[in-house]
């Protein structure tokens, strides 16, 4: 286990403490995470890298309240997520977390605008839908259905959807994973802008180490364990990242 | 409108076929429910109102003759609230232009109108007036059948004298909601009438001054609704006046038929809709299960966005509710309309002053509730599996379906002999358990209803044949108003057109076995009688014993008697000498509770040498001879009733025709259930395997080959379900027959190979028709799109 080394003045937003996750698949147990401890600071851009199957998605799901741990605890600020009731978990997801998925997961028979509305209708103080779409530069495509949009455009709609309910924490699961180089960069730029302009905390996972260059901090995972954790004093803007 | 609702509407548009399938099944269930419950309520309410309006008697006592003064102790009983005496008499009516003699029953009513027990409701004309003594009120259906109306005269043979009576009105009474002549089970408006005349005139005509031969009564609260004790005591009190029968309301023929019908309707109103609605819920479950599976990722994403399980369930629930409400509305509308039809149909056989199809809001509300509830249940069960998943889990592609060998694969030689098509089909059928189960269940319910409908039809046909071709073989039965001797038989044999005449002797009596008593009668027949042939359940002819009696199974059962036992017989007429008689044989029949004996043996039992009370005739088919015979019969004062077998058969066959309307309706409903469930299963199967289908198309399969795969799947479940449903239908018919069984009639449970074949053929035809729809979908399917789609 490696200790967090960052500046102690930073406020801890998320804390994972000896988290383990084992999937039971019939007879066999798959240990996706074992004994992971990690702090995420408010307002940082944290990138987790690791090969496919190393447990990145699992961590993100646990942190976002989509799945339950089999060992250890997770805190968000001073509240223990792992002790939440289902109703509290739902509220947590609704009010605190914004998710961005590798395959965008837009609702196929809703337009871009409606996909964002699905999220804003849940929120007490949401962003304006058009405003959210403008942030990702998609306001002129808002009446298109997902099938009429390219992958990058769909992903930007998905980002708008995550943003629109003004979450504190953005969790991005390989947001560029199914995008081409140039489109991927645009999406990354959007995410970085959000962090810088709106002060969001962004946790982004990727199997692409190059992307780590734009992070404030990098966590490296292998076989369900944190193998490396380091600060990146000079993050590169996405435009300069190459892969 | 919420965005999710928009999604919902678009999905509804995208799944119209499947929704139609489920909606139609729900609609059928609700239609049945609303139809039957409405008809039930219409009848039950009409009955209650009518009985109150006419002040229906709680019991009646039929006796030879009782002076009115002797009724005082009975009237004084605290259990008796009110008593009325009247005179009743059978009558033969001669109408101009009607060749056959018509029988009827006369009842007396007060000369001046006042409310009485078993009152009448005037339909046309008026009550008696002061202008004449010989006024008559005719029952409405008889009047209509013969175009009789107030102001006309009618000629009757009253107490051996031809009399002209003036019709003042037509009427109906709650006593005769279901009006049948003696021995009949079906109303015959034309050949049996009820005639009301003034009490004083009746007393005069039948020599009943100051006396009566029937007592009607209503119970007071003290009786606690049970008239048996009152009747038992009344019988003792009046024993010296020759009590023939005591009839509590529940045994009153019209009431018995009506009550039985209402009861039957009530059980049907529960069973059949339940069957259809259960199918609907299952099919809904399959559809929603598919929808939810298909939307796993959407569900996971919505959860990740912060939607609660409840919110997402509500979303799926709305989908179900749309179907439930649509089905409910269609069912309520259709049900209301059919209830109207059914109620009108009942109106043909059961006569009420008012029998309308009321709009029963409560029934409609229940219909809506039940359909919504069943749709909700189906949605809940269908979407539960996906809703229960952790969002993270939901977003992963669904685990591969159960693999492994299916049962048939273990039978190696069989499996190896199957082509890849059959293998795919069999794997699919055995792996999508829920869908297969739903389909089999639906087919089973459909087949059950079909078998039941066909069996009911067969049953009535069989009953007619058994009773009126095999047991009863005479063309015309005459009943005398008194017992006669041998000469009456000879006289009957000489009537024109008569080929053969056989005597009968009917002795009303009480059968006694220990504490069990039953009123009934014994029919004496010649030992070699050819016109009444008692039979056993197999239809084999039974010989009439020279000594002892032959009892019908129904009566033997209710008396707890078996073949060889002794039974106490107390004749109601004559010396009333109780004697012990051996039950030598048990006979079977579906109507009444006949008891047969040798006519000479029976005559001796009532201390006569040779008595006859009726004659059975075999007559010439020649209409000229028949007309001559009828002319003669009308002139014979001693003949009380004439019944012709041909007429009874015709009446029963009319019922068969009416019944066919129901059968047709049931076939239609069963068809819809087959259609709905097969369509749903095929479309769901198709949607689930879009990619497989696309791959097959790429490999060069044509749309008809794909269709054949699906057709084989649906045929397997349809045939399996039908095979299961057929015995179920048989059992259901058995249960219904048991429920309806009474002293009046019992439904034979009969089947024929044709019935099973027809059911199977229909099931397959329904499957074929449905497949045409499925095939159309396959032909129109954009399979290239499916190939590109990621699920
Ligand atoms: N629901 C699940 N059931 C079984 N095993 C799972 C499940 N989810 C993830 N795993 C396993 O856990 C490990 C980590 O998975 P994941 O977190 O998705 O990796 P990554 O996102 O880094 O590619 C993998 O071995 C994967 O097969
Ligand atoms: Mg992953």
mmCIF file of N, CA, C and O in Angstrom, chain B residues 557-638:
data_model
loop_
_atom_site.group_PDB
_atom_site.id
_atom_site.type_symbol
_atom_site.label_atom_id
_atom_site.label_comp_id
_atom_site.label_asym_id
_atom_site.label_seq_id
_atom_site.Cartn_x
_atom_site.Cartn_y
_atom_site.Cartn_z
ATOM 1 N N UNK B 557 -78.612 -42.410 -4.792
ATOM 2 C CA UNK B 557 -77.494 -41.769 -4.120
ATOM 3 C C UNK B 557 -78.001 -40.866 -2.997
ATOM 4 O O UNK B 557 -77.478 -40.898 -1.896
ATOM 5 N N UNK B 558 -79.026 -40.070 -3.297
ATOM 6 C CA UNK B 558 -79.457 -39.129 -2.260
ATOM 7 C C UNK B 558 -80.195 -39.848 -1.132
ATOM 8 O O UNK B 558 -80.330 -39.300 -0.047
ATOM 9 N N UNK B 559 -80.639 -41.063 -1.393
ATOM 10 C CA UNK B 559 -81.264 -41.822 -0.303
ATOM 11 C C UNK B 559 -80.249 -42.738 0.379
ATOM 12 O O UNK B 559 -80.556 -43.368 1.386
ATOM 13 N N UNK B 560 -79.050 -42.811 -0.190
ATOM 14 C CA UNK B 560 -78.037 -43.687 0.368
ATOM 15 C C UNK B 560 -78.381 -45.152 0.166
ATOM 16 O O UNK B 560 -78.183 -45.987 1.053
ATOM 17 N N UNK B 561 -78.906 -45.450 -1.012
ATOM 18 C CA UNK B 561 -79.360 -46.816 -1.268
ATOM 19 C C UNK B 561 -78.511 -47.453 -2.352
ATOM 20 O O UNK B 561 -78.094 -46.803 -3.297
ATOM 21 N N UNK B 562 -78.239 -48.741 -2.168
ATOM 22 C CA UNK B 562 -77.525 -49.464 -3.203
ATOM 23 C C UNK B 562 -78.383 -50.601 -3.699
ATOM 24 O O UNK B 562 -79.375 -50.979 -3.062
ATOM 25 N N UNK B 563 -77.955 -51.127 -4.818
ATOM 26 C CA UNK B 563 -78.682 -52.235 -5.426
ATOM 27 C C UNK B 563 -78.839 -53.366 -4.416
ATOM 28 O O UNK B 563 -77.874 -53.759 -3.759
ATOM 29 N N UNK B 564 -80.083 -53.866 -4.267
ATOM 30 C CA UNK B 564 -80.325 -54.959 -3.333
ATOM 31 C C UNK B 564 -80.868 -54.490 -1.993
ATOM 32 O O UNK B 564 -81.390 -55.292 -1.218
ATOM 33 N N UNK B 565 -80.756 -53.185 -1.710
ATOM 34 C CA UNK B 565 -81.278 -52.674 -0.436
ATOM 35 C C UNK B 565 -82.805 -52.621 -0.468
ATOM 36 O O UNK B 565 -83.417 -52.639 -1.525
ATOM 37 N N UNK B 566 -83.352 -52.504 0.726
ATOM 38 C CA UNK B 566 -84.799 -52.290 0.821
ATOM 39 C C UNK B 566 -85.048 -50.803 1.022
ATOM 40 O O UNK B 566 -84.269 -50.122 1.684
ATOM 41 N N UNK B 567 -86.136 -50.316 0.429
ATOM 42 C CA UNK B 567 -86.475 -48.915 0.639
ATOM 43 C C UNK B 567 -87.933 -48.832 1.061
ATOM 44 O O UNK B 567 -88.773 -49.625 0.616
ATOM 45 N N UNK B 568 -88.227 -47.892 1.961
ATOM 46 C CA UNK B 568 -89.608 -47.694 2.380
ATOM 47 C C UNK B 568 -90.348 -46.868 1.338
ATOM 48 O O UNK B 568 -89.833 -45.864 0.867
ATOM 49 N N UNK B 569 -91.542 -47.323 0.951
ATOM 50 C CA UNK B 569 -92.321 -46.579 -0.024
ATOM 51 C C UNK B 569 -93.677 -46.276 0.588
ATOM 52 O O UNK B 569 -94.380 -47.188 1.029
ATOM 53 N N UNK B 570 -94.013 -44.993 0.643
ATOM 54 C CA UNK B 570 -95.319 -44.621 1.183
ATOM 55 C C UNK B 570 -96.083 -43.866 0.108
ATOM 56 O O UNK B 570 -95.768 -42.712 -0.175
ATOM 57 N N UNK B 571 -97.078 -44.530 -0.504
ATOM 58 C CA UNK B 571 -97.835 -43.841 -1.550
ATOM 59 C C UNK B 571 -98.559 -42.649 -0.961
ATOM 60 O O UNK B 571 -98.961 -42.665 0.203
ATOM 61 N N UNK B 572 -98.703 -41.600 -1.752
ATOM 62 C CA UNK B 572 -99.361 -40.408 -1.246
ATOM 63 C C UNK B 572 -100.870 -40.537 -1.350
ATOM 64 O O UNK B 572 -101.612 -39.976 -0.563
ATOM 65 N N UNK B 573 -101.299 -41.318 -2.316
ATOM 66 C CA UNK B 573 -102.746 -41.518 -2.470
ATOM 67 C C UNK B 573 -103.165 -42.802 -1.771
ATOM 68 O O UNK B 573 -102.333 -43.602 -1.350
ATOM 69 N N UNK B 574 -104.458 -43.008 -1.712
ATOM 70 C CA UNK B 574 -105.009 -44.271 -1.247
ATOM 71 C C UNK B 574 -104.762 -44.514 0.227
ATOM 72 O O UNK B 574 -104.809 -43.596 1.039
ATOM 73 N N UNK B 575 -104.448 -45.767 0.538
ATOM 74 C CA UNK B 575 -104.317 -46.172 1.932
ATOM 75 C C UNK B 575 -103.050 -45.608 2.576
ATOM 76 O O UNK B 575 -102.934 -45.623 3.789
ATOM 77 N N UNK B 576 -102.126 -45.181 1.795
ATOM 78 C CA UNK B 576 -100.847 -44.672 2.301
ATOM 79 C C UNK B 576 -100.164 -45.707 3.171
ATOM 80 O O UNK B 576 -99.589 -45.392 4.211
ATOM 81 N N UNK B 577 -100.253 -46.923 2.719
ATOM 82 C CA UNK B 577 -99.657 -48.010 3.487
ATOM 83 C C UNK B 577 -98.145 -48.035 3.207
ATOM 84 O O UNK B 577 -97.717 -48.133 2.065
ATOM 85 N N UNK B 578 -97.375 -47.899 4.260
ATOM 86 C CA UNK B 578 -95.917 -47.907 4.085
ATOM 87 C C UNK B 578 -95.468 -49.338 3.857
ATOM 88 O O UNK B 578 -95.811 -50.236 4.631
ATOM 89 N N UNK B 579 -94.761 -49.589 2.786
ATOM 90 C CA UNK B 579 -94.244 -50.933 2.589
ATOM 91 C C UNK B 579 -92.776 -50.906 2.232
ATOM 92 O O UNK B 579 -92.250 -49.901 1.737
ATOM 93 N N UNK B 580 -92.137 -52.001 2.502
ATOM 94 C CA UNK B 580 -90.708 -52.107 2.251
ATOM 95 C C UNK B 580 -90.515 -52.826 0.920
ATOM 96 O O UNK B 580 -91.050 -53.909 0.720
ATOM 97 N N UNK B 581 -89.749 -52.205 0.044
ATOM 98 C CA UNK B 581 -89.648 -52.714 -1.314
ATOM 99 C C UNK B 581 -88.177 -52.874 -1.688
ATOM 100 O O UNK B 581 -87.370 -52.001 -1.373
ATOM 101 N N UNK B 582 -87.807 -53.988 -2.304
ATOM 102 C CA UNK B 582 -86.397 -54.128 -2.677
ATOM 103 C C UNK B 582 -86.042 -53.306 -3.922
ATOM 104 O O UNK B 582 -86.825 -53.225 -4.860
ATOM 105 N N UNK B 583 -84.861 -52.687 -3.869
ATOM 106 C CA UNK B 583 -84.358 -51.979 -5.051
ATOM 107 C C UNK B 583 -83.520 -52.993 -5.826
ATOM 108 O O UNK B 583 -82.413 -53.333 -5.441
ATOM 109 N N UNK B 584 -84.099 -53.510 -6.899
ATOM 110 C CA UNK B 584 -83.494 -54.628 -7.599
ATOM 111 C C UNK B 584 -82.435 -54.152 -8.599
ATOM 112 O O UNK B 584 -81.482 -54.847 -8.903
ATOM 113 N N UNK B 585 -82.627 -52.950 -9.085
ATOM 114 C CA UNK B 585 -81.768 -52.493 -10.183
ATOM 115 C C UNK B 585 -81.574 -50.987 -10.049
ATOM 116 O O UNK B 585 -82.436 -50.283 -9.527
ATOM 117 N N UNK B 586 -80.415 -50.508 -10.478
ATOM 118 C CA UNK B 586 -80.168 -49.059 -10.507
ATOM 119 C C UNK B 586 -80.090 -48.648 -11.976
ATOM 120 O O UNK B 586 -79.323 -49.233 -12.749
ATOM 121 N N UNK B 587 -80.882 -47.671 -12.344
ATOM 122 C CA UNK B 587 -80.853 -47.228 -13.738
ATOM 123 C C UNK B 587 -80.188 -45.863 -13.822
ATOM 124 O O UNK B 587 -80.034 -45.173 -12.816
ATOM 125 N N UNK B 588 -79.809 -45.492 -15.034
ATOM 126 C CA UNK B 588 -79.165 -44.202 -15.228
ATOM 127 C C UNK B 588 -79.972 -43.349 -16.185
ATOM 128 O O UNK B 588 -80.546 -43.848 -17.147
ATOM 129 N N UNK B 589 -80.005 -42.082 -15.875
ATOM 130 C CA UNK B 589 -80.657 -41.152 -16.793
ATOM 131 C C UNK B 589 -80.106 -39.789 -16.485
ATOM 132 O O UNK B 589 -79.419 -39.596 -15.480
ATOM 133 N N UNK B 590 -80.365 -38.838 -17.361
ATOM 134 C CA UNK B 590 -79.827 -37.492 -17.150
ATOM 135 C C UNK B 590 -80.910 -36.492 -16.786
ATOM 136 O O UNK B 590 -80.625 -35.360 -16.445
ATOM 137 N N UNK B 591 -82.173 -36.937 -16.880
ATOM 138 C CA UNK B 591 -83.273 -36.059 -16.500
ATOM 139 C C UNK B 591 -84.044 -36.709 -15.373
ATOM 140 O O UNK B 591 -84.317 -37.905 -15.417
ATOM 141 N N UNK B 592 -84.425 -35.894 -14.406
ATOM 142 C CA UNK B 592 -85.307 -36.364 -13.356
ATOM 143 C C UNK B 592 -84.736 -37.514 -12.548
ATOM 144 O O UNK B 592 -83.554 -37.837 -12.628
ATOM 145 N N UNK B 593 -85.616 -38.103 -11.734
ATOM 146 C CA UNK B 593 -85.199 -39.201 -10.869
ATOM 147 C C UNK B 593 -86.225 -40.315 -10.972
ATOM 148 O O UNK B 593 -86.927 -40.625 -10.023
ATOM 149 N N UNK B 594 -86.311 -40.899 -12.159
ATOM 150 C CA UNK B 594 -87.349 -41.897 -12.393
ATOM 151 C C UNK B 594 -87.120 -43.165 -11.567
ATOM 152 O O UNK B 594 -85.985 -43.551 -11.319
ATOM 153 N N UNK B 595 -88.233 -43.751 -11.142
ATOM 154 C CA UNK B 595 -88.193 -45.063 -10.498
ATOM 155 C C UNK B 595 -89.188 -45.929 -11.267
ATOM 156 O O UNK B 595 -90.321 -45.508 -11.504
ATOM 157 N N UNK B 596 -88.748 -47.103 -11.702
ATOM 158 C CA UNK B 596 -89.630 -47.945 -12.493
ATOM 159 C C UNK B 596 -89.990 -49.213 -11.741
ATOM 160 O O UNK B 596 -89.227 -49.698 -10.901
ATOM 161 N N UNK B 597 -91.171 -49.730 -12.080
ATOM 162 C CA UNK B 597 -91.574 -51.030 -11.537
ATOM 163 C C UNK B 597 -92.501 -51.676 -12.555
ATOM 164 O O UNK B 597 -93.015 -51.007 -13.449
ATOM 165 N N UNK B 598 -92.701 -52.941 -12.403
ATOM 166 C CA UNK B 598 -93.665 -53.630 -13.247
ATOM 167 C C UNK B 598 -95.051 -53.087 -12.898
ATOM 168 O O UNK B 598 -95.393 -52.916 -11.742
ATOM 169 N N UNK B 599 -95.845 -52.817 -13.925
ATOM 170 C CA UNK B 599 -97.128 -52.143 -13.678
ATOM 171 C C UNK B 599 -98.055 -52.990 -12.812
ATOM 172 O O UNK B 599 -98.802 -52.456 -11.978
ATOM 173 N N UNK B 600 -97.968 -54.294 -12.956
ATOM 174 C CA UNK B 600 -98.843 -55.138 -12.140
ATOM 175 C C UNK B 600 -98.378 -55.162 -10.694
ATOM 176 O O UNK B 600 -99.160 -55.089 -9.756
ATOM 177 N N UNK B 601 -97.072 -55.227 -10.547
ATOM 178 C CA UNK B 601 -96.490 -55.206 -9.210
ATOM 179 C C UNK B 601 -96.868 -53.897 -8.511
ATOM 180 O O UNK B 601 -97.293 -53.881 -7.354
ATOM 181 N N UNK B 602 -96.766 -52.796 -9.249
ATOM 182 C CA UNK B 602 -97.045 -51.473 -8.682
ATOM 183 C C UNK B 602 -98.530 -51.337 -8.361
ATOM 184 O O UNK B 602 -98.904 -50.778 -7.321
ATOM 185 N N UNK B 603 -99.396 -51.881 -9.240
ATOM 186 C CA UNK B 603 -100.831 -51.832 -8.985
ATOM 187 C C UNK B 603 -101.148 -52.524 -7.665
ATOM 188 O O UNK B 603 -101.899 -52.010 -6.840
ATOM 189 N N UNK B 604 -100.538 -53.676 -7.481
ATOM 190 C CA UNK B 604 -100.802 -54.410 -6.238
ATOM 191 C C UNK B 604 -100.323 -53.618 -5.032
ATOM 192 O O UNK B 604 -100.936 -53.608 -3.995
ATOM 193 N N UNK B 605 -99.215 -52.906 -5.235
ATOM 194 C CA UNK B 605 -98.659 -52.107 -4.140
ATOM 195 C C UNK B 605 -99.669 -51.047 -3.672
ATOM 196 O O UNK B 605 -99.697 -50.684 -2.506
ATOM 197 N N UNK B 606 -100.460 -50.535 -4.598
ATOM 198 C CA UNK B 606 -101.462 -49.541 -4.201
ATOM 199 C C UNK B 606 -102.853 -50.173 -4.156
ATOM 200 O O UNK B 606 -103.872 -49.500 -4.333
ATOM 201 N N UNK B 607 -102.847 -51.465 -3.938
ATOM 202 C CA UNK B 607 -104.097 -52.190 -3.705
ATOM 203 C C UNK B 607 -105.058 -52.132 -4.887
ATOM 204 O O UNK B 607 -106.255 -51.971 -4.712
ATOM 205 N N UNK B 608 -104.524 -52.209 -6.069
ATOM 206 C CA UNK B 608 -105.410 -52.254 -7.232
ATOM 207 C C UNK B 608 -105.071 -53.533 -7.981
ATOM 208 O O UNK B 608 -104.007 -54.115 -7.803
ATOM 209 N N UNK B 609 -105.973 -53.864 -8.865
ATOM 210 C CA UNK B 609 -105.696 -55.076 -9.631
ATOM 211 C C UNK B 609 -104.815 -54.715 -10.829
ATOM 212 O O UNK B 609 -103.750 -55.244 -11.037
ATOM 213 N N UNK B 610 -105.282 -53.728 -11.605
ATOM 214 C CA UNK B 610 -104.474 -53.254 -12.719
ATOM 215 C C UNK B 610 -104.891 -51.815 -12.990
ATOM 216 O O UNK B 610 -105.981 -51.555 -13.485
ATOM 217 N N UNK B 611 -104.065 -50.866 -12.616
ATOM 218 C CA UNK B 611 -104.421 -49.461 -12.788
ATOM 219 C C UNK B 611 -103.482 -48.828 -13.803
ATOM 220 O O UNK B 611 -102.317 -49.209 -13.905
ATOM 221 N N UNK B 612 -103.995 -47.889 -14.557
ATOM 222 C CA UNK B 612 -103.111 -47.123 -15.434
ATOM 223 C C UNK B 612 -103.425 -45.632 -15.257
ATOM 224 O O UNK B 612 -104.558 -45.245 -14.984
ATOM 225 N N UNK B 613 -102.413 -44.815 -15.362
ATOM 226 C CA UNK B 613 -102.630 -43.370 -15.235
ATOM 227 C C UNK B 613 -102.225 -42.647 -16.502
ATOM 228 O O UNK B 613 -102.374 -41.452 -16.627
ATOM 229 N N UNK B 614 -101.680 -43.393 -17.447
ATOM 230 C CA UNK B 614 -101.295 -42.760 -18.703
ATOM 231 C C UNK B 614 -101.058 -43.809 -19.762
ATOM 232 O O UNK B 614 -101.007 -45.004 -19.467
ATOM 233 N N UNK B 615 -100.924 -43.341 -20.977
ATOM 234 C CA UNK B 615 -100.662 -44.265 -22.076
ATOM 235 C C UNK B 615 -99.573 -43.671 -22.948
ATOM 236 O O UNK B 615 -99.531 -42.466 -23.188
ATOM 237 N N UNK B 616 -98.689 -44.539 -23.389
ATOM 238 C CA UNK B 616 -97.662 -44.093 -24.327
ATOM 239 C C UNK B 616 -98.012 -44.643 -25.692
ATOM 240 O O UNK B 616 -98.362 -45.817 -25.832
ATOM 241 N N UNK B 617 -97.935 -43.788 -26.691
ATOM 242 C CA UNK B 617 -98.384 -44.177 -28.015
ATOM 243 C C UNK B 617 -97.256 -44.123 -29.032
ATOM 244 O O UNK B 617 -96.432 -43.206 -29.017
ATOM 245 N N UNK B 618 -97.268 -45.114 -29.906
ATOM 246 C CA UNK B 618 -96.448 -45.023 -31.116
ATOM 247 C C UNK B 618 -97.431 -44.740 -32.233
ATOM 248 O O UNK B 618 -98.422 -45.452 -32.373
ATOM 249 N N UNK B 619 -97.216 -43.660 -32.964
ATOM 250 C CA UNK B 619 -98.224 -43.286 -33.947
ATOM 251 C C UNK B 619 -97.622 -43.158 -35.335
ATOM 252 O O UNK B 619 -96.419 -43.024 -35.522
ATOM 253 N N UNK B 620 -98.528 -43.158 -36.255
ATOM 254 C CA UNK B 620 -98.246 -43.001 -37.664
ATOM 255 C C UNK B 620 -97.598 -41.656 -37.941
ATOM 256 O O UNK B 620 -97.963 -40.663 -37.334
ATOM 257 N N UNK B 621 -96.639 -41.625 -38.859
ATOM 258 C CA UNK B 621 -96.047 -40.329 -39.188
ATOM 259 C C UNK B 621 -96.962 -39.503 -40.100
ATOM 260 O O UNK B 621 -96.796 -38.310 -40.238
ATOM 261 N N UNK B 622 -97.896 -40.176 -40.715
ATOM 262 C CA UNK B 622 -98.791 -39.503 -41.646
ATOM 263 C C UNK B 622 -99.497 -38.315 -40.998
ATOM 264 O O UNK B 622 -100.236 -38.475 -40.030
ATOM 265 N N UNK B 623 -99.283 -37.106 -41.507
ATOM 266 C CA UNK B 623 -99.843 -35.910 -40.866
ATOM 267 C C UNK B 623 -101.372 -35.917 -40.808
ATOM 268 O O UNK B 623 -101.956 -35.369 -39.878
ATOM 269 N N UNK B 624 -101.986 -36.559 -41.792
ATOM 270 C CA UNK B 624 -103.455 -36.611 -41.772
ATOM 271 C C UNK B 624 -103.919 -37.419 -40.568
ATOM 272 O O UNK B 624 -104.798 -37.016 -39.809
ATOM 273 N N UNK B 625 -103.272 -38.563 -40.370
ATOM 274 C CA UNK B 625 -103.608 -39.402 -39.216
ATOM 275 C C UNK B 625 -103.324 -38.661 -37.934
ATOM 276 O O UNK B 625 -104.069 -38.730 -36.968
ATOM 277 N N UNK B 626 -102.186 -37.961 -37.920
ATOM 278 C CA UNK B 626 -101.792 -37.231 -36.729
ATOM 279 C C UNK B 626 -102.850 -36.186 -36.370
ATOM 280 O O UNK B 626 -103.258 -36.076 -35.212
ATOM 281 N N UNK B 627 -103.332 -35.463 -37.386
ATOM 282 C CA UNK B 627 -104.339 -34.430 -37.151
ATOM 283 C C UNK B 627 -105.620 -35.054 -36.610
ATOM 284 O O UNK B 627 -106.240 -34.534 -35.672
ATOM 285 N N UNK B 628 -105.980 -36.199 -37.180
ATOM 286 C CA UNK B 628 -107.192 -36.877 -36.712
ATOM 287 C C UNK B 628 -107.030 -37.289 -35.256
ATOM 288 O O UNK B 628 -107.960 -37.154 -34.445
ATOM 289 N N UNK B 629 -105.863 -37.790 -34.944
ATOM 290 C CA UNK B 629 -105.589 -38.207 -33.569
ATOM 291 C C UNK B 629 -105.724 -37.025 -32.613
ATOM 292 O O UNK B 629 -106.384 -37.113 -31.574
ATOM 293 N N UNK B 630 -105.103 -35.915 -32.989
ATOM 294 C CA UNK B 630 -105.162 -34.735 -32.126
ATOM 295 C C UNK B 630 -106.599 -34.270 -31.956
ATOM 296 O O UNK B 630 -107.007 -33.867 -30.863
ATOM 297 N N UNK B 631 -107.357 -34.325 -33.044
ATOM 298 C CA UNK B 631 -108.763 -33.910 -32.954
ATOM 299 C C UNK B 631 -109.490 -34.757 -31.919
ATOM 300 O O UNK B 631 -110.231 -34.259 -31.079
ATOM 301 N N UNK B 632 -109.240 -36.049 -31.964
ATOM 302 C CA UNK B 632 -109.855 -36.965 -31.017
ATOM 303 C C UNK B 632 -109.426 -36.651 -29.587
ATOM 304 O O UNK B 632 -110.235 -36.616 -28.673
ATOM 305 N N UNK B 633 -108.147 -36.447 -29.447
ATOM 306 C CA UNK B 633 -107.602 -36.232 -28.104
ATOM 307 C C UNK B 633 -108.220 -35.012 -27.442
ATOM 308 O O UNK B 633 -108.488 -34.999 -26.242
ATOM 309 N N UNK B 634 -108.412 -33.958 -28.244
ATOM 310 C CA UNK B 634 -108.991 -32.740 -27.675
ATOM 311 C C UNK B 634 -110.368 -33.007 -27.108
ATOM 312 O O UNK B 634 -110.825 -32.319 -26.211
ATOM 313 N N UNK B 635 -111.025 -34.016 -27.683
ATOM 314 C CA UNK B 635 -112.383 -34.269 -27.249
ATOM 315 C C UNK B 635 -112.437 -35.184 -26.034
ATOM 316 O O UNK B 635 -113.476 -35.372 -25.441
ATOM 317 N N UNK B 636 -111.328 -35.797 -25.701
ATOM 318 C CA UNK B 636 -111.338 -36.743 -24.592
ATOM 319 C C UNK B 636 -111.190 -35.996 -23.275
ATOM 320 O O UNK B 636 -110.130 -35.456 -22.989
ATOM 321 N N UNK B 637 -112.239 -35.958 -22.474
ATOM 322 C CA UNK B 637 -112.153 -35.192 -21.225
ATOM 323 C C UNK B 637 -111.180 -35.816 -20.236
ATOM 324 O O UNK B 637 -110.627 -35.129 -19.391
ATOM 325 N N UNK B 638 -110.974 -37.098 -20.346
ATOM 326 C CA UNK B 638 -110.137 -37.749 -19.339
ATOM 327 C C UNK B 638 -108.647 -37.495 -19.562
ATOM 328 O O UNK B 638 -107.842 -37.746 -18.681
#
